[in-house]
């Protein structure tokens, strides 16, 4: 036996020092393999819409309502089912409302507790008792465990025991117990949460979403281009900072910037008011930060010829004498010719006052403790892509050439494509935050990932300048990477899955980034079911374009189901009227045989552990250890 293997088994023997302890663990792990696979919940493109996100997270894209309806459709009215669901989603708020509207008596508490215990019992059935116990709130773990597993016996001793516990709970602190039960139900409903990018921008409360995600028991995040933009800003990229500030002003999300993260815009606004005196303060600030942004972006493009983004060097093509600009080889009329800080001889150089604004903003971003904490969370729990239980998750695209083949991209002296390109992007993105000695490379690359046509998080030629300063909408057209044409083809998706080491037969690509325009007949299921677009559509401004409030995905032991959601109105309506988000369910794929833990990534790890334990058992019995 090799020395490293011998050391490994000796260490393993310290954990399992006897044949009996080994046998017990082998039996336990083998039993776990034969439990149903846990439910996975996929969400994407949340864009700061906290209330809608929170509701879909609470109702697990309708999973909880489905369980309640299955249990009580024949014994409870529709309104009673809706109320128990709302109580699970928002226990504190709903309890308060019920007490104010009609009051709560002993009978109500008995009935409600019995119903919630039964719901928790059903949801816990696919997990080991140990795992359920770990999911319980510490203060009530023993009590809940007893209630979930009380069984009838000949003399009904367990039933009496159960009833006595309920009576004691009601007499002491039933509200707190209901809140704890609701939390357990939601935790048991979903075993793993996947966020496939874009938590930030457009909506007003991205910071609340991250605070909520930080409390989740099991999740991963695939970075979106809006996430990487904020990460780059927190790392100190002035170009990323300018984009974040510009988006915040444009989408009126300054509360996140100023109140949540403590970013001061005072110096920018004072500079803008003096530089653009005919505009209102916020319009002046928007113009000022836009010009600063275009200058900083030009500096990055010139610093990094490998990016091949020279077509975005627009400022040098402005002719203020005739009020025109050349974009993509075409001359357009400008809708604004007042650029007092633009030096035609060196258009990408910041003036002294612009640099002072950029430096002040940078200081504010890198010293925001809450933003740093949130970005650390994104780095710790996030990545460019994720392979999980046979599925490939990423936000944007796998860059392809015009023939549908993997696009070879030259960066940092290397020619990369496909998975190698994603891995390199992940590595360099971490340089910006963790490696101060090589930080400029990482800082520039964060901006590249945000908006480059060949970025795996973007994949289109963003026309920010044209949309701001040209009225002719033909200049606004943003050419996309060929990926967005080819990803309808099964052959292309199978090629991508193979590139990431996945078999084509049972694997899928889970993709975000692009809203599904349902009103125009677009479908989220593409390439004969090999690729699923789950842009959440949470952003309210997209609702008229998409026709719905986007898609989420549920993957349980029976298969994959897409959930199409109608717009969420408000928490007030959800509480007062027991109004849930209406969701239409579409089966994507049904497993021929119910998936067990054995069929998952976790099951593969457990199986290897069992093999090692059996080897150790043999070594015990033969006297080798």
Coordinates of C-alpha atoms in Angstrom, one line a residue:
X1 CA 0.0 0.0 0.0
X2 CA 1.3 3.4 -0.9
X3 CA 2.4 5.6 2.0
X4 CA -0.2 8.3 1.3
X5 CA -3.0 5.8 1.3
X6 CA -1.7 4.2 4.5
X7 CA -1.7 7.6 6.2
X8 CA -5.2 8.2 4.9
X9 CA -6.6 5.0 6.4
X10 CA -4.8 5.5 9.7
X11 CA -6.5 9.0 9.9
X12 CA -9.8 7.4 9.0
X13 CA -9.4 4.8 11.7
X14 CA -9.1 7.6 14.3
X15 CA -12.6 8.6 13.4
X16 CA -13.9 5.0 13.3
X17 CA -11.8 3.2 15.9
X18 CA -13.8 -0.1 15.9
X19 CA -15.6 -2.5 13.7
X20 CA -18.9 -1.6 15.3
X21 CA -18.5 2.1 14.6
X22 CA -17.5 1.4 11.0
X23 CA -20.4 -1.0 10.5
X24 CA -22.9 1.6 11.9
X25 CA -21.6 4.3 9.5
X26 CA -21.7 2.0 6.5
X27 CA -25.3 1.2 7.3
X28 CA -26.2 4.9 7.8
X29 CA -24.6 6.0 4.6
X30 CA -26.1 3.2 2.5
X31 CA -29.6 4.2 3.9
X32 CA -29.0 7.8 2.9
X33 CA -28.2 6.7 -0.7
X34 CA -31.7 5.3 -1.0
X35 CA -33.5 8.4 0.0
X36 CA -35.1 10.6 -2.7
X37 CA -33.0 13.4 -4.2
X38 CA -33.5 16.8 -2.5
X39 CA -35.3 19.6 -4.3
X40 CA -33.2 22.2 -6.2
X41 CA -34.6 25.7 -6.8
X42 CA -33.1 27.8 -9.6
X43 CA -33.6 31.6 -9.8
X44 CA -31.9 34.2 -12.0
X45 CA -31.9 38.0 -12.8
X46 CA -33.4 39.2 -9.6
X47 CA -32.2 42.8 -10.2
X48 CA -32.9 44.2 -6.8
X49 CA -36.6 43.3 -6.7
X50 CA -36.6 42.3 -3.1
X51 CA -40.3 41.8 -2.4
X52 CA -40.9 39.6 -5.5
X53 CA -37.7 37.6 -4.8
X54 CA -38.6 37.2 -1.1
X55 CA -42.0 35.9 -2.0
X56 CA -40.8 33.3 -4.5
X57 CA -38.1 32.3 -2.1
X58 CA -40.7 31.9 0.6
X59 CA -43.2 29.9 -1.5
X60 CA -40.3 27.9 -3.2
X61 CA -41.8 28.7 -6.6
X62 CA -45.1 27.1 -5.5
X63 CA -43.7 23.9 -4.0
X64 CA -45.1 24.7 -0.5
X65 CA -48.6 25.5 -1.9
X66 CA -48.6 22.3 -3.9
X67 CA -47.8 20.2 -0.8
X68 CA -50.5 22.0 1.2
X69 CA -53.1 21.5 -1.5
X70 CA -52.1 17.8 -1.8
X71 CA -52.6 17.4 2.0
X72 CA -55.7 19.4 2.5
X73 CA -57.6 19.9 -0.8
X74 CA -60.4 17.6 0.5
X75 CA -60.6 18.9 4.1
X76 CA -59.9 22.6 3.8
X77 CA -61.5 25.4 1.7
X78 CA -59.5 27.3 -0.8
X79 CA -59.3 30.3 1.5
X80 CA -58.1 28.2 4.4
X81 CA -55.4 26.7 2.2
X82 CA -54.3 30.2 1.1
X83 CA -54.2 31.4 4.6
X84 CA -52.0 28.6 5.9
X85 CA -49.7 29.1 3.0
X86 CA -49.4 32.9 3.7
X87 CA -48.8 32.0 7.4
X88 CA -45.8 29.9 6.3
X89 CA -44.5 32.5 3.9
X90 CA -44.8 35.5 6.4
X91 CA -45.4 34.0 9.8
X92 CA -44.7 37.1 12.0
X93 CA -46.6 39.5 9.8
X94 CA -49.6 37.2 9.2
X95 CA -49.9 36.3 12.9
X96 CA -50.1 40.0 13.7
X97 CA -52.7 40.6 11.1
X98 CA -54.9 37.7 12.2
X99 CA -54.8 38.9 15.8
X100 CA -55.9 42.4 14.8
X101 CA -58.6 41.2 12.4
X102 CA -60.3 38.4 14.2
X103 CA -58.1 37.2 17.1
X104 CA -56.6 33.8 17.9
X105 CA -58.1 31.4 20.4
X106 CA -56.9 28.0 21.7
X107 CA -58.8 26.1 19.0
X108 CA -57.1 28.2 16.2
X109 CA -53.7 27.5 17.7
X110 CA -54.4 23.7 18.0
X111 CA -55.6 23.4 14.5
X112 CA -52.8 25.6 13.0
X113 CA -50.0 23.8 14.9
X114 CA -51.4 20.4 13.9
X115 CA -51.5 21.4 10.2
X116 CA -48.0 22.9 10.2
X117 CA -46.6 19.8 12.0
X118 CA -48.2 17.6 9.3
X119 CA -46.8 19.7 6.5
X120 CA -43.3 19.6 8.1
X121 CA -43.6 15.8 8.5
X122 CA -44.4 15.3 4.8
X123 CA -41.5 17.5 3.7
X124 CA -39.1 15.9 6.1
X125 CA -39.8 12.4 4.8
X126 CA -37.1 12.5 2.1
X127 CA -34.4 13.4 4.6
X128 CA -32.6 11.5 7.4
X129 CA -33.8 12.3 10.9
X130 CA -30.4 13.6 11.6
X131 CA -30.5 16.1 8.7
X132 CA -34.0 17.3 9.7
X133 CA -32.8 17.7 13.3
X134 CA -29.9 19.9 12.1
X135 CA -32.3 22.0 10.1
X136 CA -34.5 22.8 13.1
X137 CA -34.1 25.9 15.2
X138 CA -31.9 25.1 18.2
X139 CA -34.4 26.3 20.8
X140 CA -37.1 23.9 19.6
X141 CA -35.2 21.1 18.0
X142 CA -36.0 18.5 20.6
X143 CA -39.7 19.4 20.8
X144 CA -40.2 19.5 17.0
X145 CA -38.4 16.2 16.6
X146 CA -40.8 14.6 19.1
X147 CA -43.8 16.1 17.4
X148 CA -42.8 15.0 13.9
X149 CA -42.1 11.4 15.0
X150 CA -44.9 10.7 17.5
X151 CA -46.6 7.4 16.6
X152 CA -49.9 5.8 17.7
X153 CA -49.5 2.9 20.1
X154 CA -51.8 0.5 21.8
X155 CA -52.5 2.7 24.7
X156 CA -52.2 6.0 22.8
X157 CA -49.3 7.0 25.1
X158 CA -47.5 8.8 22.2
X159 CA -50.7 10.7 21.3
X160 CA -51.2 11.9 24.8
X161 CA -47.6 12.9 25.0
X162 CA -48.0 14.8 21.7
X163 CA -51.1 16.6 22.9
X164 CA -49.5 17.6 26.1
X165 CA -46.6 19.2 24.2
X166 CA -49.1 21.1 22.0
X167 CA -51.0 22.3 25.2
X168 CA -47.8 23.5 26.8
X169 CA -46.7 25.3 23.6
X170 CA -50.0 27.1 23.4
X171 CA -49.9 28.2 27.1
X172 CA -46.4 29.5 26.9
X173 CA -45.3 30.9 23.5
X174 CA -47.3 29.5 20.5
X175 CA -46.4 32.4 18.2
X176 CA -42.7 31.9 18.4
X177 CA -43.1 28.2 17.8
X178 CA -45.3 28.8 14.7
X179 CA -42.6 31.2 13.4
X180 CA -39.9 28.5 14.0
X181 CA -42.1 25.8 12.3
X182 CA -42.6 28.0 9.2
X183 CA -38.9 28.5 8.9
X184 CA -38.4 24.7 9.1
X185 CA -41.0 24.1 6.4
X186 CA -39.4 26.5 4.0
X187 CA -36.0 25.0 4.7
X188 CA -37.2 21.5 4.1
X189 CA -39.0 22.4 0.9
X190 CA -35.7 23.3 -0.9
X191 CA -32.5 21.4 -0.3
X192 CA -30.3 23.6 -2.6
X193 CA -30.8 27.1 -4.0
X194 CA -29.0 28.2 -7.2
X195 CA -28.9 31.9 -8.1
X196 CA -27.9 32.1 -11.8
X197 CA -26.7 35.7 -11.7
X198 CA -27.7 39.4 -11.6
X199 CA -28.7 40.2 -8.1
X200 CA -27.9 43.9 -8.6
X201 CA -29.2 47.0 -10.4
X202 CA -32.6 48.2 -11.6
X203 CA -34.6 47.3 -8.4
X204 CA -34.2 49.2 -5.2
X205 CA -33.1 46.6 -2.6
X206 CA -30.2 44.4 -3.9
X207 CA -28.6 44.7 -0.5
X208 CA -31.6 43.2 1.3
X209 CA -31.5 40.3 -1.2
X210 CA -27.9 39.5 -0.3
X211 CA -28.6 39.8 3.4
X212 CA -31.4 37.2 2.9
X213 CA -29.2 34.9 0.8
X214 CA -26.5 35.0 3.5
X215 CA -28.9 33.3 5.8
X216 CA -29.7 30.5 3.4
X217 CA -28.6 27.0 4.5
X218 CA -27.3 25.8 1.1
X219 CA -26.8 27.8 -2.1
X220 CA -24.4 28.7 -4.9
X221 CA -24.3 31.8 -7.1
X222 CA -23.2 32.0 -10.7
X223 CA -22.0 35.6 -11.2
X224 CA -23.9 37.8 -13.6
X225 CA -22.5 40.8 -15.4
X226 CA -24.3 43.2 -13.0
X227 CA -22.9 41.3 -10.1
X228 CA -19.3 41.4 -11.5
X229 CA -19.8 45.2 -12.1
X230 CA -20.5 45.8 -8.4
X231 CA -17.7 43.4 -7.4
X232 CA -15.3 45.4 -9.6
X233 CA -16.5 48.6 -8.1
X234 CA -15.9 47.3 -4.5
X235 CA -12.4 46.2 -5.7
X236 CA -11.7 49.8 -6.7
X237 CA -12.1 49.8 -10.5
X238 CA -13.0 53.4 -11.3
X239 CA -14.6 52.4 -14.6
X240 CA -16.9 49.9 -12.8
X241 CA -17.6 52.5 -10.2
X242 CA -18.7 55.0 -12.8
X243 CA -21.0 52.4 -14.4
X244 CA -22.5 51.5 -11.0
X245 CA -23.2 55.2 -10.2
X246 CA -24.6 55.9 -13.6
X247 CA -27.0 52.9 -13.4
X248 CA -28.0 53.9 -9.9
X249 CA -28.9 57.4 -11.1
X250 CA -30.6 56.2 -14.2
X251 CA -32.7 53.5 -12.5
X252 CA -33.3 55.6 -9.4
X253 CA -31.8 53.1 -7.0
X254 CA -29.7 55.6 -5.0
X255 CA -31.1 54.2 -1.8
X256 CA -29.0 51.1 -2.3
X257 CA -25.9 53.2 -3.1
X258 CA -26.2 55.9 -0.4
X259 CA -28.3 54.5 2.4
X260 CA -27.3 50.8 2.2
X261 CA -23.7 51.1 1.4
X262 CA -22.9 54.6 2.5
X263 CA -21.5 55.8 -0.9
X264 CA -21.4 59.6 -1.0
X265 CA -22.4 61.4 -4.2
X266 CA -21.9 64.8 -2.8
X267 CA -18.7 65.6 -4.7
X268 CA -20.1 64.4 -8.0
X269 CA -23.3 66.4 -7.6
X270 CA -21.5 69.6 -6.7
X271 CA -19.1 69.2 -9.7
X272 CA -22.1 68.4 -12.0
X273 CA -24.1 71.4 -11.0
X274 CA -21.2 73.7 -11.8
X275 CA -20.2 72.0 -15.0
X276 CA -23.7 71.5 -16.4
X277 CA -25.6 74.5 -14.9
X278 CA -28.6 74.3 -17.2
X279 CA -29.6 70.8 -16.1
X280 CA -31.4 69.7 -12.9
X281 CA -29.0 68.3 -10.3
X282 CA -29.6 64.6 -11.0
X283 CA -29.6 65.1 -14.8
X284 CA -26.4 67.0 -14.5
X285 CA -24.9 64.2 -12.3
X286 CA -26.0 61.6 -14.8
X287 CA -24.2 63.4 -17.6
X288 CA -21.1 64.1 -15.6
X289 CA -20.7 60.5 -14.5
X290 CA -21.4 59.3 -18.1
X291 CA -18.6 61.4 -19.5
X292 CA -16.3 60.2 -16.8
X293 CA -17.3 56.7 -17.5
X294 CA -16.6 56.9 -21.3
X295 CA -13.2 58.4 -20.6
X296 CA -12.2 55.7 -18.1
X297 CA -13.5 53.0 -20.4
X298 CA -11.4 54.5 -23.2
X299 CA -8.3 54.3 -21.0
X300 CA -8.9 50.6 -20.3
X301 CA -9.4 49.8 -24.0
X302 CA -6.2 51.5 -24.9
X303 CA -4.4 49.8 -22.0
X304 CA -5.6 46.4 -23.2
X305 CA -5.4 45.9 -26.9
X306 CA -6.2 42.2 -26.4
X307 CA -9.8 43.2 -25.5
X308 CA -10.3 44.2 -29.2
X309 CA -12.9 46.8 -28.2
X310 CA -11.5 49.7 -30.3
X311 CA -15.0 50.2 -31.8
X312 CA -16.1 51.5 -28.3
X313 CA -13.6 54.4 -28.5
X314 CA -16.3 56.8 -29.4
X315 CA -15.1 60.1 -27.8
X316 CA -12.3 60.5 -30.4
X317 CA -14.9 60.4 -33.1
X318 CA -17.0 63.4 -31.9
X319 CA -17.0 66.5 -34.1
X320 CA -18.4 69.3 -32.0
X321 CA -18.2 71.8 -34.9
X322 CA -21.0 70.0 -36.8
X323 CA -22.5 68.2 -33.8
X324 CA -21.9 64.6 -35.1
X325 CA -20.2 61.4 -34.0
X326 CA -19.0 58.4 -36.0
X327 CA -20.2 55.1 -34.5
X328 CA -19.4 51.8 -36.2
X329 CA -18.3 53.7 -39.3
X330 CA -21.6 55.6 -39.6
X331 CA -22.0 59.4 -38.9
X332 CA -24.9 60.3 -36.6
X333 CA -26.2 63.6 -35.3
X334 CA -25.6 64.2 -31.6
X335 CA -28.6 65.3 -29.4
X336 CA -26.2 67.2 -27.1
X337 CA -23.0 69.0 -28.0
X338 CA -22.1 70.6 -24.7
X339 CA -19.0 68.7 -23.5
X340 CA -16.9 71.3 -21.7
X341 CA -14.6 68.7 -20.1
X342 CA -13.7 67.0 -23.4
X343 CA -10.2 67.7 -24.8
X344 CA -10.2 66.8 -28.5
X345 CA -6.4 66.3 -28.3
X346 CA -6.7 63.8 -25.5
X347 CA -10.4 62.8 -25.2
X348 CA -9.9 60.1 -22.6
X349 CA -8.0 62.2 -20.1
X350 CA -10.0 63.2 -17.0
X351 CA -9.8 66.8 -16.0
X352 CA -8.4 67.5 -12.6
X353 CA -11.9 68.0 -11.2
X354 CA -13.2 64.8 -12.8
X355 CA -10.3 62.9 -11.4
X356 CA -11.1 64.3 -8.0
X357 CA -14.7 63.1 -8.3
X358 CA -13.5 59.6 -9.5
X359 CA -11.0 59.3 -6.6
X360 CA -13.6 60.4 -4.0
X361 CA -16.0 57.8 -5.3
X362 CA -13.3 55.1 -5.3
X363 CA -12.5 55.9 -1.7
X364 CA -16.1 55.7 -0.8
X365 CA -16.6 52.3 -2.5
X366 CA -13.5 50.5 -1.2
X367 CA -14.1 51.7 2.3
X368 CA -17.8 50.6 2.5
X369 CA -17.8 47.9 5.1
X370 CA -21.2 46.5 4.2
X371 CA -20.4 46.4 0.5
X372 CA -17.1 44.7 1.2
X373 CA -18.9 42.1 3.3
X374 CA -21.5 41.5 0.6
X375 CA -18.8 41.2 -2.1
X376 CA -16.8 38.7 0.1
X377 CA -20.1 36.7 0.2
X378 CA -20.3 36.7 -3.6
X379 CA -16.7 35.5 -3.9
X380 CA -17.1 32.8 -1.3
X381 CA -20.3 31.4 -2.7
X382 CA -20.0 32.4 -6.3
X383 CA -18.1 31.5 -9.5
X384 CA -18.3 31.9 -13.3
X385 CA -20.1 28.6 -13.7
X386 CA -21.3 25.6 -11.7
X387 CA -21.6 21.9 -12.5
X388 CA -24.2 20.4 -10.1
X389 CA -26.0 17.1 -10.3
X390 CA -25.2 16.8 -14.0
X391 CA -26.4 20.2 -15.0
X392 CA -24.3 23.2 -16.2
X393 CA -25.2 26.6 -14.8
X394 CA -23.9 29.9 -16.1
X395 CA -25.4 33.4 -16.5
X396 CA -24.4 34.6 -19.9
X397 CA -23.0 32.7 -22.8
X398 CA -20.2 30.4 -24.0
X399 CA -18.7 32.6 -26.7
X400 CA -18.9 31.0 -30.2
X401 CA -17.7 32.0 -33.6
X402 CA -19.9 32.6 -36.6
X403 CA -19.8 28.9 -37.5
X404 CA -21.1 27.9 -34.1
X405 CA -17.7 26.6 -32.8
X406 CA -16.1 27.5 -29.6
X407 CA -14.6 31.0 -30.0
X408 CA -10.8 31.1 -29.3
X409 CA -10.0 34.3 -27.4
X410 CA -6.5 35.7 -26.9
X411 CA -6.0 37.3 -23.5
X412 CA -2.9 37.6 -21.2
X413 CA -0.7 35.8 -23.8
X414 CA -3.0 32.8 -24.0
X415 CA -5.5 31.5 -26.5
X416 CA -8.4 30.1 -24.7
X417 CA -12.0 28.9 -25.4
X418 CA -14.8 27.1 -23.6
X419 CA -14.2 25.8 -20.1
X420 CA -10.6 27.0 -20.1
X421 CA -11.7 30.5 -20.8
X422 CA -14.3 30.4 -18.0
X423 CA -11.7 29.0 -15.6
X424 CA -9.3 31.8 -16.5
X425 CA -12.0 34.4 -16.1
X426 CA -12.8 33.1 -12.6
X427 CA -9.1 33.2 -11.6
X428 CA -8.5 36.8 -12.9
X429 CA -11.7 38.1 -11.3
X430 CA -10.4 36.9 -8.0
X431 CA -7.1 38.7 -8.5
X432 CA -8.9 42.1 -8.3
X433 CA -10.0 41.4 -4.8
X434 CA -7.4 39.1 -3.3
X435 CA -4.1 39.9 -5.1
X436 CA -3.1 43.6 -4.6
X437 CA 0.2 43.1 -6.4
X438 CA -1.5 42.2 -9.7
X439 CA -4.7 44.2 -9.1
X440 CA -4.7 46.4 -12.2
X441 CA -5.0 43.4 -14.5
X442 CA -8.0 42.1 -12.4
X443 CA -9.6 45.6 -12.1
X444 CA -9.6 46.1 -15.9
X445 CA -10.8 42.6 -16.5
X446 CA -13.8 43.1 -14.2
X447 CA -14.9 45.9 -16.5
X448 CA -14.3 43.6 -19.5
X449 CA -16.5 40.9 -18.0
X450 CA -19.2 43.5 -17.4
X451 CA -19.6 44.7 -20.9
X452 CA -17.4 43.1 -23.5
X453 CA -18.9 41.4 -26.6
X454 CA -16.8 38.3 -25.9
X455 CA -17.3 38.2 -22.2
X456 CA -19.0 35.0 -21.0
X457 CA -21.2 37.2 -18.7
X458 CA -22.3 39.7 -21.4
X459 CA -21.9 38.6 -25.0
X460 CA -23.1 41.7 -26.7
X461 CA -21.8 45.0 -28.0
X462 CA -23.2 47.5 -25.4
X463 CA -24.1 50.9 -26.9
X464 CA -24.3 53.1 -23.8
X465 CA -23.0 56.3 -25.4
X466 CA -25.3 55.9 -28.5
X467 CA -28.4 55.4 -26.3
X468 CA -27.5 58.5 -24.3
X469 CA -26.4 61.0 -27.0
X470 CA -27.9 59.8 -30.4
X471 CA -31.7 59.9 -31.1
X472 CA -31.4 57.7 -34.2
X473 CA -32.3 54.3 -32.8
X474 CA -30.5 52.5 -35.6
X475 CA -27.3 53.4 -33.7
X476 CA -28.5 51.6 -30.6
X477 CA -28.4 48.1 -32.1
X478 CA -26.3 45.8 -29.9
X479 CA -24.8 42.9 -31.9
X480 CA -24.8 39.7 -29.9
X481 CA -22.4 36.8 -29.8
X482 CA -23.4 34.0 -32.2
X483 CA -24.1 31.9 -29.1
X484 CA -27.5 33.5 -28.9
X485 CA -28.4 32.2 -32.4
X486 CA -26.9 28.8 -32.0
X487 CA -28.1 27.9 -28.5
X488 CA -31.5 26.9 -30.0
X489 CA -29.7 23.9 -31.6
X490 CA -29.4 20.6 -29.7
X491 CA -26.0 19.9 -31.4
X492 CA -24.5 23.2 -30.1
X493 CA -25.7 22.6 -26.5
X494 CA -24.4 19.0 -26.5
X495 CA -21.0 20.3 -27.7
X496 CA -21.0 22.8 -24.8
X497 CA -22.0 20.2 -22.3
X498 CA -19.2 17.9 -23.6
X499 CA -16.7 20.8 -23.3
X500 CA -17.6 21.0 -19.6
X501 CA -17.2 17.2 -19.1
X502 CA -21.0 16.4 -19.0
X503 CA -22.8 13.7 -20.9
X504 CA -25.3 14.9 -23.4
X505 CA -28.0 12.4 -22.6
X506 CA -29.1 13.5 -19.1
X507 CA -27.5 16.9 -18.7
X508 CA -28.9 20.4 -19.2
X509 CA -27.7 24.0 -19.5
X510 CA -29.4 26.4 -17.1
X511 CA -29.0 29.9 -18.5
X512 CA -30.0 33.4 -17.3
X513 CA -29.3 36.9 -18.7
X514 CA -31.8 37.2 -21.5
X515 CA -35.5 37.9 -20.7
X516 CA -37.8 35.5 -22.5
X517 CA -40.2 37.5 -24.6
X518 CA -43.3 35.3 -24.1
X519 CA -45.6 37.9 -25.7
X520 CA -43.6 37.4 -29.0
X521 CA -43.8 33.6 -28.8
X522 CA -40.4 32.9 -27.3
X523 CA -40.1 29.8 -25.2
X524 CA -37.7 29.2 -22.3
X525 CA -37.1 25.6 -23.4
X526 CA -34.5 25.4 -26.2
X527 CA -32.5 22.9 -28.1
X528 CA -35.0 20.1 -27.6
X529 CA -34.9 20.6 -23.8
X530 CA -31.1 20.7 -23.5
X531 CA -31.0 24.4 -22.6
X532 CA -33.4 26.3 -20.2
X533 CA -33.5 30.1 -20.0
X534 CA -34.7 31.1 -16.6
X535 CA -34.2 34.9 -16.6
X536 CA -36.4 35.6 -13.5
X537 CA -38.0 38.7 -15.1
X538 CA -38.3 40.2 -11.6
X539 CA -37.5 43.6 -12.9
X540 CA -40.8 45.5 -13.3
X541 CA -39.7 47.4 -16.5
X542 CA -39.4 44.0 -18.3
X543 CA -43.0 42.9 -17.6
X544 CA -44.5 44.7 -20.6
X545 CA -41.7 43.2 -22.9
X546 CA -41.9 39.6 -21.6
X547 CA -45.6 39.4 -20.8
X548 CA -44.9 37.6 -17.5
X549 CA -42.6 38.0 -14.5
X550 CA -40.2 35.5 -15.7
X551 CA -39.3 31.9 -15.0
X552 CA -37.8 29.8 -12.2
X553 CA -36.9 26.1 -12.2
X554 CA -37.6 23.3 -9.8
X555 CA -35.6 20.0 -10.0
X556 CA -36.8 17.3 -7.6
X557 CA -36.6 13.6 -7.5
X558 CA -39.3 13.3 -10.2
X559 CA -37.7 15.6 -12.8
X560 CA -37.5 19.2 -14.0
X561 CA -40.3 21.7 -14.0
X562 CA -40.3 25.3 -15.2
X563 CA -42.5 27.8 -13.3
X564 CA -43.8 30.8 -15.2
X565 CA -44.7 33.6 -12.8
X566 CA -47.3 36.3 -13.0
X567 CA -46.1 39.7 -11.5
X568 CA -46.0 40.1 -7.8
X569 CA -48.1 43.0 -6.5
X570 CA -47.1 43.6 -2.9
X571 CA -46.5 42.1 0.5
X572 CA -49.5 44.0 1.7
X573 CA -51.8 42.2 -0.7
X574 CA -50.2 38.9 0.0
X575 CA -50.9 39.3 3.7
X576 CA -54.3 41.0 3.6
X577 CA -55.8 38.9 0.8
X578 CA -53.6 35.8 1.1
X579 CA -52.6 36.5 -2.5
X580 CA -49.9 34.3 -3.9
X581 CA -47.9 34.7 -7.1
X582 CA -49.8 32.7 -9.7
X583 CA -47.4 30.3 -11.4
X584 CA -47.9 28.1 -14.4
X585 CA -46.0 24.8 -14.2
X586 CA -44.5 23.1 -17.2
X587 CA -42.9 19.7 -17.0
X588 CA -39.5 19.8 -18.9
X589 CA -38.4 16.3 -18.2
X590 CA -39.7 13.4 -16.1
X591 CA -37.3 10.9 -14.7
X592 CA -38.0 7.3 -15.8
X593 CA -37.1 6.2 -12.3
X594 CA -37.3 8.4 -9.2
X595 CA -33.9 10.0 -8.6
X596 CA -32.4 9.0 -5.3
X597 CA -29.4 10.5 -3.4
X598 CA -27.4 7.7 -5.1
X599 CA -27.9 9.5 -8.4
X600 CA -26.5 12.8 -7.3
X601 CA -23.1 14.4 -6.8
X602 CA -23.5 14.0 -3.1
X603 CA -24.4 10.3 -3.6
X604 CA -21.2 9.8 -5.6
X605 CA -19.1 11.2 -2.7
X606 CA -21.0 9.1 -0.2
X607 CA -20.5 6.0 -2.4
X608 CA -16.7 6.6 -2.4
X609 CA -16.8 7.1 1.3
X610 CA -18.6 3.8 1.8
X611 CA -15.9 2.1 -0.4
X612 CA -13.2 3.5 1.8
X613 CA -15.0 2.4 5.0
X614 CA -15.4 -1.1 3.6
X615 CA -11.6 -1.1 2.8
X616 CA -10.9 0.0 6.3
X617 CA -13.2 -2.7 7.7
X618 CA -11.3 -5.3 5.7
X619 CA -8.0 -3.9 7.1
X620 CA -9.4 -4.2 10.7
X621 CA -10.5 -7.8 10.1
X622 CA -7.1 -8.8 8.5
X623 CA -5.1 -7.1 11.2
X624 CA -3.5 -4.5 8.8
X625 CA -4.7 -1.7 11.2

